[in-house]
Amino acid sequence: MSSAFWEPVFGNDRPVEFEIGPGGGDVLMSFARRRRDTNFFAVEHASGMARGLADRARVCNFTNVRVIAGDARCVVARILPPESVAAYHIYFPDPWPKTRHRERRLFHHGAMAPALARTLTPDGRLHIATDLEPLFQAMARAITIGGFEQVDEAPPARPTTHFERQYGTNGTWAASFRVIRP
């Protein structure tokens, strides 16, 4: 793992798990509380939410959490070194399933999955969940095309998110993937 990249960020060489779009931080804070031996880095598109999450982590004394505002696609593709992330958590990432939102979806253009694959450690995992089956199928297809294979293990236990409670009346589709390495 490329711990040299993360050591100045966290002050240690523990494995780093990365959440894309933590929203209200339910999953991020739960993981940070339960797994103090792991560092958690999150990128939230909304700067006010990112600031609020960083403040909340500080108040809770979660020294294993860092949150920034930004575009995760850019951070993953252009900043992270190869094999530097132990796991990615992407839960309910897509905007409403309207045609006009299609261009904004995380996996729409096909570049995200290869960038995730490049930055995952050899035994790393990509965990996804969404409440809309067609979006789940599209994400899984893009992830598979991008160099992953689905593994027969459930994503880690996590709290139910606000959006999942509000909109997940028809269920949640979730899966874990690993990079296919030559």
CSV table of C-alpha atoms in Angstrom, one decimal:
chain,number,residue,atom,x,y,z
A,1,MET,CA,0.0,0.0,0.0
A,2,SER,CA,1.2,3.5,-0.7
A,3,SER,CA,1.1,4.6,3.0
A,4,ALA,CA,3.7,7.4,2.2
A,5,PHE,CA,0.9,9.3,0.6
A,6,TRP,CA,-1.5,9.0,3.5
A,7,GLU,CA,0.9,9.3,6.4
A,8,PRO,CA,1.1,13.1,6.3
A,9,VAL,CA,-2.7,13.3,6.1
A,10,PHE,CA,-3.4,11.0,9.1
A,11,GLY,CA,-0.1,10.9,11.0
A,12,ASN,CA,0.0,7.1,10.8
A,13,ASP,CA,0.3,4.3,8.3
A,14,ARG,CA,-3.0,2.6,9.0
A,15,PRO,CA,-5.1,1.4,6.0
A,16,VAL,CA,-7.3,4.0,4.4
A,17,GLU,CA,-10.9,3.5,3.4
A,18,PHE,CA,-12.5,6.1,1.2
A,19,GLU,CA,-16.2,7.1,1.1
A,20,ILE,CA,-17.5,8.9,-1.9
A,21,GLY,CA,-20.4,11.2,-1.1
A,22,PRO,CA,-20.9,10.6,2.6
A,23,GLY,CA,-23.9,13.0,2.7
A,24,GLY,CA,-25.0,13.3,6.4
A,25,GLY,CA,-22.1,11.0,7.5
A,26,ASP,CA,-24.1,8.2,9.0
A,27,VAL,CA,-21.9,5.5,7.5
A,28,LEU,CA,-18.6,7.5,7.9
A,29,MET,CA,-19.1,8.2,11.6
A,30,SER,CA,-20.3,4.7,12.4
A,31,PHE,CA,-17.2,3.2,10.7
A,32,ALA,CA,-14.9,5.6,12.4
A,33,ARG,CA,-16.4,4.9,15.8
A,34,ARG,CA,-16.2,1.1,15.4
A,35,ARG,CA,-12.9,0.8,13.6
A,36,ARG,CA,-10.4,3.1,15.2
A,37,ASP,CA,-7.5,1.0,13.6
A,38,THR,CA,-8.6,2.2,10.1
A,39,ASN,CA,-8.4,5.7,8.6
A,40,PHE,CA,-11.4,7.1,6.7
A,41,PHE,CA,-11.2,9.7,4.0
A,42,ALA,CA,-14.3,11.1,2.5
A,43,VAL,CA,-15.1,13.5,-0.4
A,44,GLU,CA,-18.4,15.3,-0.4
A,45,HIS,CA,-19.5,17.4,-3.3
A,46,ALA,CA,-21.4,19.9,-1.1
A,47,SER,CA,-18.9,22.1,0.7
A,48,GLY,CA,-21.2,23.0,3.6
A,49,MET,CA,-21.9,19.3,4.3
A,50,ALA,CA,-18.2,18.5,4.1
A,51,ARG,CA,-17.4,21.3,6.6
A,52,GLY,CA,-20.1,20.0,8.9
A,53,LEU,CA,-18.8,16.4,8.7
A,54,ALA,CA,-15.3,17.5,9.4
A,55,ASP,CA,-16.5,19.6,12.4
A,56,ARG,CA,-18.5,16.6,13.7
A,57,ALA,CA,-15.5,14.3,13.4
A,58,ARG,CA,-13.5,16.8,15.4
A,59,VAL,CA,-16.1,17.1,18.1
A,60,CYS,CA,-16.3,13.3,18.4
A,61,ASN,CA,-12.5,13.2,18.5
A,62,PHE,CA,-12.3,10.9,15.5
A,63,THR,CA,-8.7,11.3,14.6
A,64,ASN,CA,-9.2,8.7,12.0
A,65,VAL,CA,-11.5,10.8,9.8
A,66,ARG,CA,-10.7,13.4,7.1
A,67,VAL,CA,-13.3,15.1,4.9
A,68,ILE,CA,-12.9,17.4,2.0
A,69,ALA,CA,-15.2,19.1,-0.4
A,70,GLY,CA,-14.6,18.3,-4.0
A,71,ASP,CA,-15.3,16.2,-7.1
A,72,ALA,CA,-14.5,12.6,-6.2
A,73,ARG,CA,-13.9,11.7,-9.8
A,74,CYS,CA,-11.1,14.2,-10.0
A,75,VAL,CA,-9.6,13.3,-6.6
A,76,VAL,CA,-9.5,9.6,-7.4
A,77,ALA,CA,-8.3,10.0,-11.0
A,78,ARG,CA,-5.7,12.7,-10.5
A,79,ILE,CA,-4.5,12.8,-7.0
A,80,LEU,CA,-4.5,9.3,-5.4
A,81,PRO,CA,-1.5,7.1,-6.1
A,82,PRO,CA,-1.8,3.5,-7.3
A,83,GLU,CA,-2.7,0.9,-4.7
A,84,SER,CA,-3.3,3.3,-1.9
A,85,VAL,CA,-6.9,2.7,-0.8
A,86,ALA,CA,-8.0,-0.4,1.1
A,87,ALA,CA,-11.7,0.0,0.3
A,88,TYR,CA,-14.1,2.3,-1.4
A,89,HIS,CA,-17.6,2.9,0.0
A,90,ILE,CA,-20.2,4.3,-2.5
A,91,TYR,CA,-23.7,4.3,-1.1
A,92,PHE,CA,-26.6,5.9,-2.9
A,93,PRO,CA,-24.4,8.0,-5.2
A,94,ASP,CA,-26.7,8.7,-8.1
A,95,PRO,CA,-29.0,11.7,-8.5
A,96,TRP,CA,-32.6,11.1,-9.1
A,97,PRO,CA,-33.2,8.8,-12.1
A,98,LYS,CA,-34.2,11.6,-14.4
A,99,THR,CA,-32.7,11.7,-17.9
A,100,ARG,CA,-31.3,15.2,-17.3
A,101,HIS,CA,-29.3,13.9,-14.4
A,102,ARG,CA,-27.7,11.0,-16.3
A,103,GLU,CA,-24.5,13.1,-17.2
A,104,ARG,CA,-23.9,13.7,-13.5
A,105,ARG,CA,-23.9,10.1,-12.4
A,106,LEU,CA,-20.7,8.8,-11.0
A,107,PHE,CA,-20.2,5.9,-13.4
A,108,HIS,CA,-21.8,7.5,-16.5
A,109,HIS,CA,-18.7,8.2,-18.6
A,110,GLY,CA,-16.8,5.0,-17.9
A,111,ALA,CA,-13.6,6.6,-16.4
A,112,MET,CA,-14.5,6.2,-12.7
A,113,ALA,CA,-14.2,2.4,-12.4
A,114,PRO,CA,-10.7,2.2,-14.0
A,115,ALA,CA,-9.5,5.0,-11.7
A,116,LEU,CA,-10.9,3.1,-8.6
A,117,ALA,CA,-9.2,-0.1,-9.8
A,118,ARG,CA,-5.9,1.7,-10.2
A,119,THR,CA,-6.0,3.1,-6.7
A,120,LEU,CA,-7.2,0.0,-4.8
A,121,THR,CA,-4.8,-2.2,-2.9
A,122,PRO,CA,-4.4,-5.8,-4.3
A,123,ASP,CA,-6.8,-7.2,-1.7
A,124,GLY,CA,-9.0,-4.0,-1.7
A,125,ARG,CA,-12.8,-3.9,-2.1
A,126,LEU,CA,-15.3,-1.6,-3.7
A,127,HIS,CA,-18.7,-1.6,-1.9
A,128,ILE,CA,-21.8,-0.1,-3.5
A,129,ALA,CA,-25.5,0.2,-2.6
A,130,THR,CA,-28.4,2.1,-4.1
A,131,ASP,CA,-32.2,2.0,-3.8
A,132,LEU,CA,-33.0,1.8,-7.6
A,133,GLU,CA,-32.4,-1.5,-9.3
A,134,PRO,CA,-31.8,0.0,-12.8
A,135,LEU,CA,-29.1,2.3,-11.4
A,136,PHE,CA,-27.6,-0.6,-9.5
A,137,GLN,CA,-27.4,-2.7,-12.7
A,138,ALA,CA,-25.9,0.3,-14.6
A,139,MET,CA,-23.3,0.8,-11.8
A,140,ALA,CA,-22.4,-2.9,-11.6
A,141,ARG,CA,-22.1,-3.1,-15.4
A,142,ALA,CA,-19.7,0.0,-15.5
A,143,ILE,CA,-17.7,-1.4,-12.6
A,144,THR,CA,-17.3,-4.8,-14.3
A,145,ILE,CA,-16.3,-3.2,-17.6
A,146,GLY,CA,-13.8,-1.1,-15.6
A,147,GLY,CA,-11.8,-4.1,-14.4
A,148,PHE,CA,-13.7,-5.5,-11.4
A,149,GLU,CA,-15.5,-8.7,-10.6
A,150,GLN,CA,-18.3,-9.1,-8.1
A,151,VAL,CA,-17.4,-11.1,-5.0
A,152,ASP,CA,-19.6,-13.4,-3.0
A,153,GLU,CA,-19.6,-11.3,0.1
A,154,ALA,CA,-21.9,-8.6,1.4
A,155,PRO,CA,-20.7,-5.0,1.9
A,156,PRO,CA,-19.7,-4.3,5.5
A,157,ALA,CA,-22.6,-3.8,8.0
A,158,ARG,CA,-23.5,-0.1,8.0
A,159,PRO,CA,-26.3,2.0,9.4
A,160,THR,CA,-29.3,2.7,7.2
A,161,THR,CA,-28.8,6.2,5.7
A,162,HIS,CA,-31.3,9.0,5.7
A,163,PHE,CA,-32.0,8.6,2.0
A,164,GLU,CA,-32.3,4.9,2.3
A,165,ARG,CA,-34.9,5.3,5.0
A,166,GLN,CA,-36.8,7.9,3.0
A,167,TYR,CA,-36.6,6.4,-0.5
A,168,GLY,CA,-35.7,2.8,-0.2
A,169,THR,CA,-39.2,1.5,0.1
A,170,ASN,CA,-38.6,-1.0,-2.7
A,171,GLY,CA,-35.4,-2.4,-1.2
A,172,THR,CA,-31.7,-1.8,-1.4
A,173,TRP,CA,-29.3,-3.4,-4.0
A,174,ALA,CA,-25.8,-3.8,-2.7
A,175,ALA,CA,-22.7,-5.7,-3.8
A,176,SER,CA,-18.9,-5.9,-3.3
A,177,PHE,CA,-16.3,-6.0,-6.0
A,178,ARG,CA,-12.6,-6.7,-6.3
A,179,VAL,CA,-10.2,-5.7,-9.0
A,180,ILE,CA,-9.2,-8.3,-11.6
A,181,ARG,CA,-5.4,-8.2,-11.7
A,182,PRO,CA,-3.4,-10.0,-14.4
